[in-house]
mmCIF file of C-alpha atoms in Angstrom:
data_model
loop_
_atom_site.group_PDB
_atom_site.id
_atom_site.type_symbol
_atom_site.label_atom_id
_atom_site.label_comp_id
_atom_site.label_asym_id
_atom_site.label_seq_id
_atom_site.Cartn_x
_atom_site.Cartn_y
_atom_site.Cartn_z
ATOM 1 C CA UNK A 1 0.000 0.000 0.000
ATOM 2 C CA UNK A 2 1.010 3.683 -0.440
ATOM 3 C CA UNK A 3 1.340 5.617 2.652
ATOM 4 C CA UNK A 4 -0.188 9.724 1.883
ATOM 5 C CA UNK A 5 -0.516 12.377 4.251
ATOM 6 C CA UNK A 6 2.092 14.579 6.123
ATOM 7 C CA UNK A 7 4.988 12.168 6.582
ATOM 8 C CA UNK A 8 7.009 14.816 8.221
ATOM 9 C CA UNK A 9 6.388 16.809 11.129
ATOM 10 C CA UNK A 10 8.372 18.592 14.220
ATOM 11 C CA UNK A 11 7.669 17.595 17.583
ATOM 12 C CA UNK A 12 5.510 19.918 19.765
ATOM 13 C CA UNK A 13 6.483 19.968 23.444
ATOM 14 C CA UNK A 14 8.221 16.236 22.152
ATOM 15 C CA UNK A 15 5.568 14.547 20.980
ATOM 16 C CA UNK A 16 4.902 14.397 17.188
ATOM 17 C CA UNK A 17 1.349 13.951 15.669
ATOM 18 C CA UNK A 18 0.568 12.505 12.314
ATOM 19 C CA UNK A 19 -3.194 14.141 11.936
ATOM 20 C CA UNK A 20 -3.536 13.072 8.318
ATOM 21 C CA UNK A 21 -1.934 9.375 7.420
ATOM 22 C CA UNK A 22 -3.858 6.987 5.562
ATOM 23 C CA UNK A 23 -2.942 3.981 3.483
ATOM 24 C CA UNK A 24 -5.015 3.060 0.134
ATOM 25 C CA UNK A 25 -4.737 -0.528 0.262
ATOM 26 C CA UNK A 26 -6.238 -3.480 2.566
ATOM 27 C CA UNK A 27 -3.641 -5.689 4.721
ATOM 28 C CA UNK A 28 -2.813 -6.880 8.078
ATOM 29 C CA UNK A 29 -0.040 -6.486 10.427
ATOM 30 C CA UNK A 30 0.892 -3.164 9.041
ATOM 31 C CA UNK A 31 3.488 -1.349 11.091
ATOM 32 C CA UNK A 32 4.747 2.627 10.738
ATOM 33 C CA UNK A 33 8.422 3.534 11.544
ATOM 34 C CA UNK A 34 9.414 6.771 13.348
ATOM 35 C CA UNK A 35 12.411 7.668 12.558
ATOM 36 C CA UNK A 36 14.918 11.248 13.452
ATOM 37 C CA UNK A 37 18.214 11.289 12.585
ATOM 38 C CA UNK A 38 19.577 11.358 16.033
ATOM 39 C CA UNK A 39 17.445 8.595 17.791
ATOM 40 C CA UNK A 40 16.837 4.751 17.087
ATOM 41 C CA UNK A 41 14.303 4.067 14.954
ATOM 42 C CA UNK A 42 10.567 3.056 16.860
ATOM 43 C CA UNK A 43 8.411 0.699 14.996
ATOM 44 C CA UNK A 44 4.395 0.903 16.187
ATOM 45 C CA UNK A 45 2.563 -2.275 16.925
ATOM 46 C CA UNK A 46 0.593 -4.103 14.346
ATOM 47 C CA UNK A 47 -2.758 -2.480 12.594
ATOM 48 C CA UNK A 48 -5.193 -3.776 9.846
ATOM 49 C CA UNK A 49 -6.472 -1.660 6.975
ATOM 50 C CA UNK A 50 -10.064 -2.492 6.000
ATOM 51 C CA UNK A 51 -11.476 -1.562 2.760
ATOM 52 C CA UNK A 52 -13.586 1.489 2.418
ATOM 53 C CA UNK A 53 -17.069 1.805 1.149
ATOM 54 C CA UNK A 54 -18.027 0.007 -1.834
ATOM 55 C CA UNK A 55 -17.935 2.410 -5.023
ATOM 56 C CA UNK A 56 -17.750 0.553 -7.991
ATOM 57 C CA UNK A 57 -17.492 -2.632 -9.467
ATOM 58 C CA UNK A 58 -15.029 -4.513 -12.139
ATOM 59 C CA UNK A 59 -15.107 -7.462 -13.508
ATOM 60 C CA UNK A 60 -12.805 -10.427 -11.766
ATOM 61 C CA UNK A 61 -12.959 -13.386 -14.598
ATOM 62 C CA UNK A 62 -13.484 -11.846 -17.885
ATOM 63 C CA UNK A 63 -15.802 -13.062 -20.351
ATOM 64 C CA UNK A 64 -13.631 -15.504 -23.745
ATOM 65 C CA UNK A 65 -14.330 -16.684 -26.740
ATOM 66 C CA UNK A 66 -17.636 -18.804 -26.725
ATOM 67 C CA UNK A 67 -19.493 -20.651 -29.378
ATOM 68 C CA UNK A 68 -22.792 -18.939 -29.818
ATOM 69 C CA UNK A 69 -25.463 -20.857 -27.187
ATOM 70 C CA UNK A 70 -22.603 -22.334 -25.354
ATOM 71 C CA UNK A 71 -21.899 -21.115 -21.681
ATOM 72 C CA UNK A 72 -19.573 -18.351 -21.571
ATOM 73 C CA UNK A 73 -16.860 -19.728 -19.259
ATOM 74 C CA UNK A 74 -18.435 -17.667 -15.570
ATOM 75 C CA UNK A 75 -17.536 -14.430 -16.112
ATOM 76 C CA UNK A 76 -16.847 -12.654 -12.132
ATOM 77 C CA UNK A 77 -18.112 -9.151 -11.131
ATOM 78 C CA UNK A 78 -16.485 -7.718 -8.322
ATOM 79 C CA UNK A 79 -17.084 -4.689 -5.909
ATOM 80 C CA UNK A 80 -14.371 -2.250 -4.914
ATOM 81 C CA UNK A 81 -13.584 0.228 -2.734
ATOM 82 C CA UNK A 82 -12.022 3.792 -4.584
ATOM 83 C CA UNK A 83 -9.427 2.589 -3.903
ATOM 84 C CA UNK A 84 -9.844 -0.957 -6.001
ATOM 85 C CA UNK A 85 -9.903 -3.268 -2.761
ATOM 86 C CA UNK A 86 -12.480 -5.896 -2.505
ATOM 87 C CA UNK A 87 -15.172 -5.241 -0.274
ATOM 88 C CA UNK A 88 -15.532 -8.697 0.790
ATOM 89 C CA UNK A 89 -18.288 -7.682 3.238
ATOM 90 C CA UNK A 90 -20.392 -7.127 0.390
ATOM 91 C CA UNK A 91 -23.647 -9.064 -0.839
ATOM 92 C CA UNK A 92 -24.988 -6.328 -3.470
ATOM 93 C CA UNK A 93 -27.239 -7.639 -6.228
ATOM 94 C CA UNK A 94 -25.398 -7.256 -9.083
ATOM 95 C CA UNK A 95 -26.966 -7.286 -12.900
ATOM 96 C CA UNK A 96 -25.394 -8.341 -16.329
ATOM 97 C CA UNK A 97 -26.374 -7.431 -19.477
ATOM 98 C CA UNK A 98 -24.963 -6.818 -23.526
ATOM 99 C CA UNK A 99 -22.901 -3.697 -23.344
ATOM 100 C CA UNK A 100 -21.446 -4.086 -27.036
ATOM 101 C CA UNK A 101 -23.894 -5.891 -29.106
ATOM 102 C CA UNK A 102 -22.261 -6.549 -32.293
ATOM 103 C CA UNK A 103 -23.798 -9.233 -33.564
ATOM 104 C CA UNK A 104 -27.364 -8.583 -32.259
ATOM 105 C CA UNK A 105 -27.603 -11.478 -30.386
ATOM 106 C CA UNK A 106 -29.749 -12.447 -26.720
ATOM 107 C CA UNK A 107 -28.118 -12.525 -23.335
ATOM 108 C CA UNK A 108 -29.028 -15.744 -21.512
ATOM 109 C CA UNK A 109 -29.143 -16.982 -18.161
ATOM 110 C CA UNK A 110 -29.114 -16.045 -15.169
ATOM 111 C CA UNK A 111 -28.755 -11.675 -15.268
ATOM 112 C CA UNK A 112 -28.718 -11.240 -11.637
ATOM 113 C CA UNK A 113 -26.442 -12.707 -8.819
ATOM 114 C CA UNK A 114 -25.695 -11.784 -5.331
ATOM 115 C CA UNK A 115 -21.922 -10.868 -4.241
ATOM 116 C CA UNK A 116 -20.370 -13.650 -1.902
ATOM 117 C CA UNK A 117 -17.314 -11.841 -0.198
ATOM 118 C CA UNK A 118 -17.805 -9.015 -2.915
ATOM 119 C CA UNK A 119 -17.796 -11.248 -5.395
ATOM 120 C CA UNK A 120 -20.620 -12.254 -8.209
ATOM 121 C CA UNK A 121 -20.240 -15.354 -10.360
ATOM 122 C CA UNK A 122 -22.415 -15.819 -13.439
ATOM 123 C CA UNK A 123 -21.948 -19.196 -14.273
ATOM 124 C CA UNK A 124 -24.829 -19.818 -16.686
ATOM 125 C CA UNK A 125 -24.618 -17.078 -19.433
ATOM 126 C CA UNK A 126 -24.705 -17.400 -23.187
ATOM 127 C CA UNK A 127 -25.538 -15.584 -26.464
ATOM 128 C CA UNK A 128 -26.980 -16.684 -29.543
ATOM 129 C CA UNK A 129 -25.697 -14.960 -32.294
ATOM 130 C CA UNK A 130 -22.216 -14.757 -33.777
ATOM 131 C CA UNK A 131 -19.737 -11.278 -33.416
ATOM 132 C CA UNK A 132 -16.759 -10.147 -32.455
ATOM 133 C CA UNK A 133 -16.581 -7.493 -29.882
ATOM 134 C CA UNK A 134 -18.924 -8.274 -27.540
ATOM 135 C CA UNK A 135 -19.035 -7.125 -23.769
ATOM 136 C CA UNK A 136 -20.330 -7.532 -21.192
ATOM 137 C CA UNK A 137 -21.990 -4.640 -19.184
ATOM 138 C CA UNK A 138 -22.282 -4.778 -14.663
ATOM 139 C CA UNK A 139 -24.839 -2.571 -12.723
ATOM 140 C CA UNK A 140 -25.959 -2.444 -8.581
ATOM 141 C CA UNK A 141 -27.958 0.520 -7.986
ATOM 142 C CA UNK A 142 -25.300 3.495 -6.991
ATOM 143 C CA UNK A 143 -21.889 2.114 -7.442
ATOM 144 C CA UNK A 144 -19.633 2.683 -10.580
ATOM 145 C CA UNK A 145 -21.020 -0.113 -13.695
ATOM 146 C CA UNK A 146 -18.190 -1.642 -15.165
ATOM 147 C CA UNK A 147 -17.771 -3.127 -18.798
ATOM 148 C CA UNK A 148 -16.046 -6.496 -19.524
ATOM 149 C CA UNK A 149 -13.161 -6.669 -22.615
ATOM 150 C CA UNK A 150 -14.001 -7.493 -25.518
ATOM 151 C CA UNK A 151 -14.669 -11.337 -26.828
ATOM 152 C CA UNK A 152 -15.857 -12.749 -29.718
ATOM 153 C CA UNK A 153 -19.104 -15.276 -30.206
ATOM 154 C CA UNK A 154 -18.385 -17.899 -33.024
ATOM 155 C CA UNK A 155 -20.600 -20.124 -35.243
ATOM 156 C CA UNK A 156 -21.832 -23.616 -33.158
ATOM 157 C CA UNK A 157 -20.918 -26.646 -35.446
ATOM 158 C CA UNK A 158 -22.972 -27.474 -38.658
ATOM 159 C CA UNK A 159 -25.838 -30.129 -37.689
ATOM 160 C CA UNK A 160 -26.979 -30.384 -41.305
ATOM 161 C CA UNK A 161 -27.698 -28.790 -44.865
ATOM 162 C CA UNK A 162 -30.886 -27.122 -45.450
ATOM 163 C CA UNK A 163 -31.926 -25.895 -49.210
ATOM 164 C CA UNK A 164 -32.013 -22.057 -49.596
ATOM 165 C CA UNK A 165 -33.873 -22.222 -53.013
ATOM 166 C CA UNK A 166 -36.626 -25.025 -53.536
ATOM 167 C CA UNK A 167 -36.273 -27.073 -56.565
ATOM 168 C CA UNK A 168 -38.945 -26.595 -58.671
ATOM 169 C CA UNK A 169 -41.006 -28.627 -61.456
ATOM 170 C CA UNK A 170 -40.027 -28.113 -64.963
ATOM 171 C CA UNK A 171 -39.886 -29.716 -68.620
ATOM 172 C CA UNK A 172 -36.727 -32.094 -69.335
#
């Protein structure tokens, strides 16, 4: 984590105040070091940063390359902090849908999931048309929607020939 605020101050009466530290990113057993050029260095005891208020999401697992009505390989949305830590302690409802349709197709499955530990899976999604540049599009009421990368939806396999044009009756 990055350490911001006023890293430097002189003592007042001998006792120096840091009013304004903060650290941006979640961990335990972080320590601070005091250090003046004249004395030996004093280490604090151990503290945990937890992550701020949930903001926005991102997507975790991105969507790949699927054959159209195949499962898309359980694409994760995940909710952060501004600061991008995982709120793990929360259990929004979180919505998927077609951010970049390019090949006009249908979203399938299920569209809404609850975060576990910040975390939504969406293990059941497909499309049904074929395009490249697809994405994938996350909403939960206030916080930040995020959009996916781009993948691609390819043809399923051939199950069999079909005549475009009718043969019709005529003289030998």
């Amino acid at each position: 984590g990055t350490l911001s605020g006023t890293t430097t101050v002189s003592a007042v009466n001998g006792v120096a105040t840091f009013a304004n530290l903060s650290i941006d990113k979640v961990g335990i057993g972080y320590t601070l070091v005091a250090s003046r050029a004249t004395l030996p260095n004093l280490t604090s005891s151990a503290f945990n940063i937890a992550p701020a208020a949930a903001t926005q999401l991102s997507f975790g697992t991105q969507p790949t390359n699927t054959v159209a009505g195949v499962l898309i390989a359980a694409p994760t949305v995940r909710v952060l902090d501004a600061f991008g830590n995982l709120v793990t302690s929360n259990n929004s409802f979180i919505t998927v849908m077609i951010g970049n349709n390019v090949g006009g197709g249908t979203l399938s499955g299920t569209l809404t999931a609850q975060a576990v530990g910040g975390v939504a899976t969406f293990n059941n999604l497909s499309i049904n048309k074929t395009g490249t540049g697809y994405t994938l599009a996350a909403v939960s009421g206030s916080l930040t929607s995020a959009a996916s990368s781009n993948f691609n939806i390819t043809p399923a396999a051939a199950v069999g020939l079909a005549f475009v044009t009718q043969p019709t009756s005529s003289a030998a």
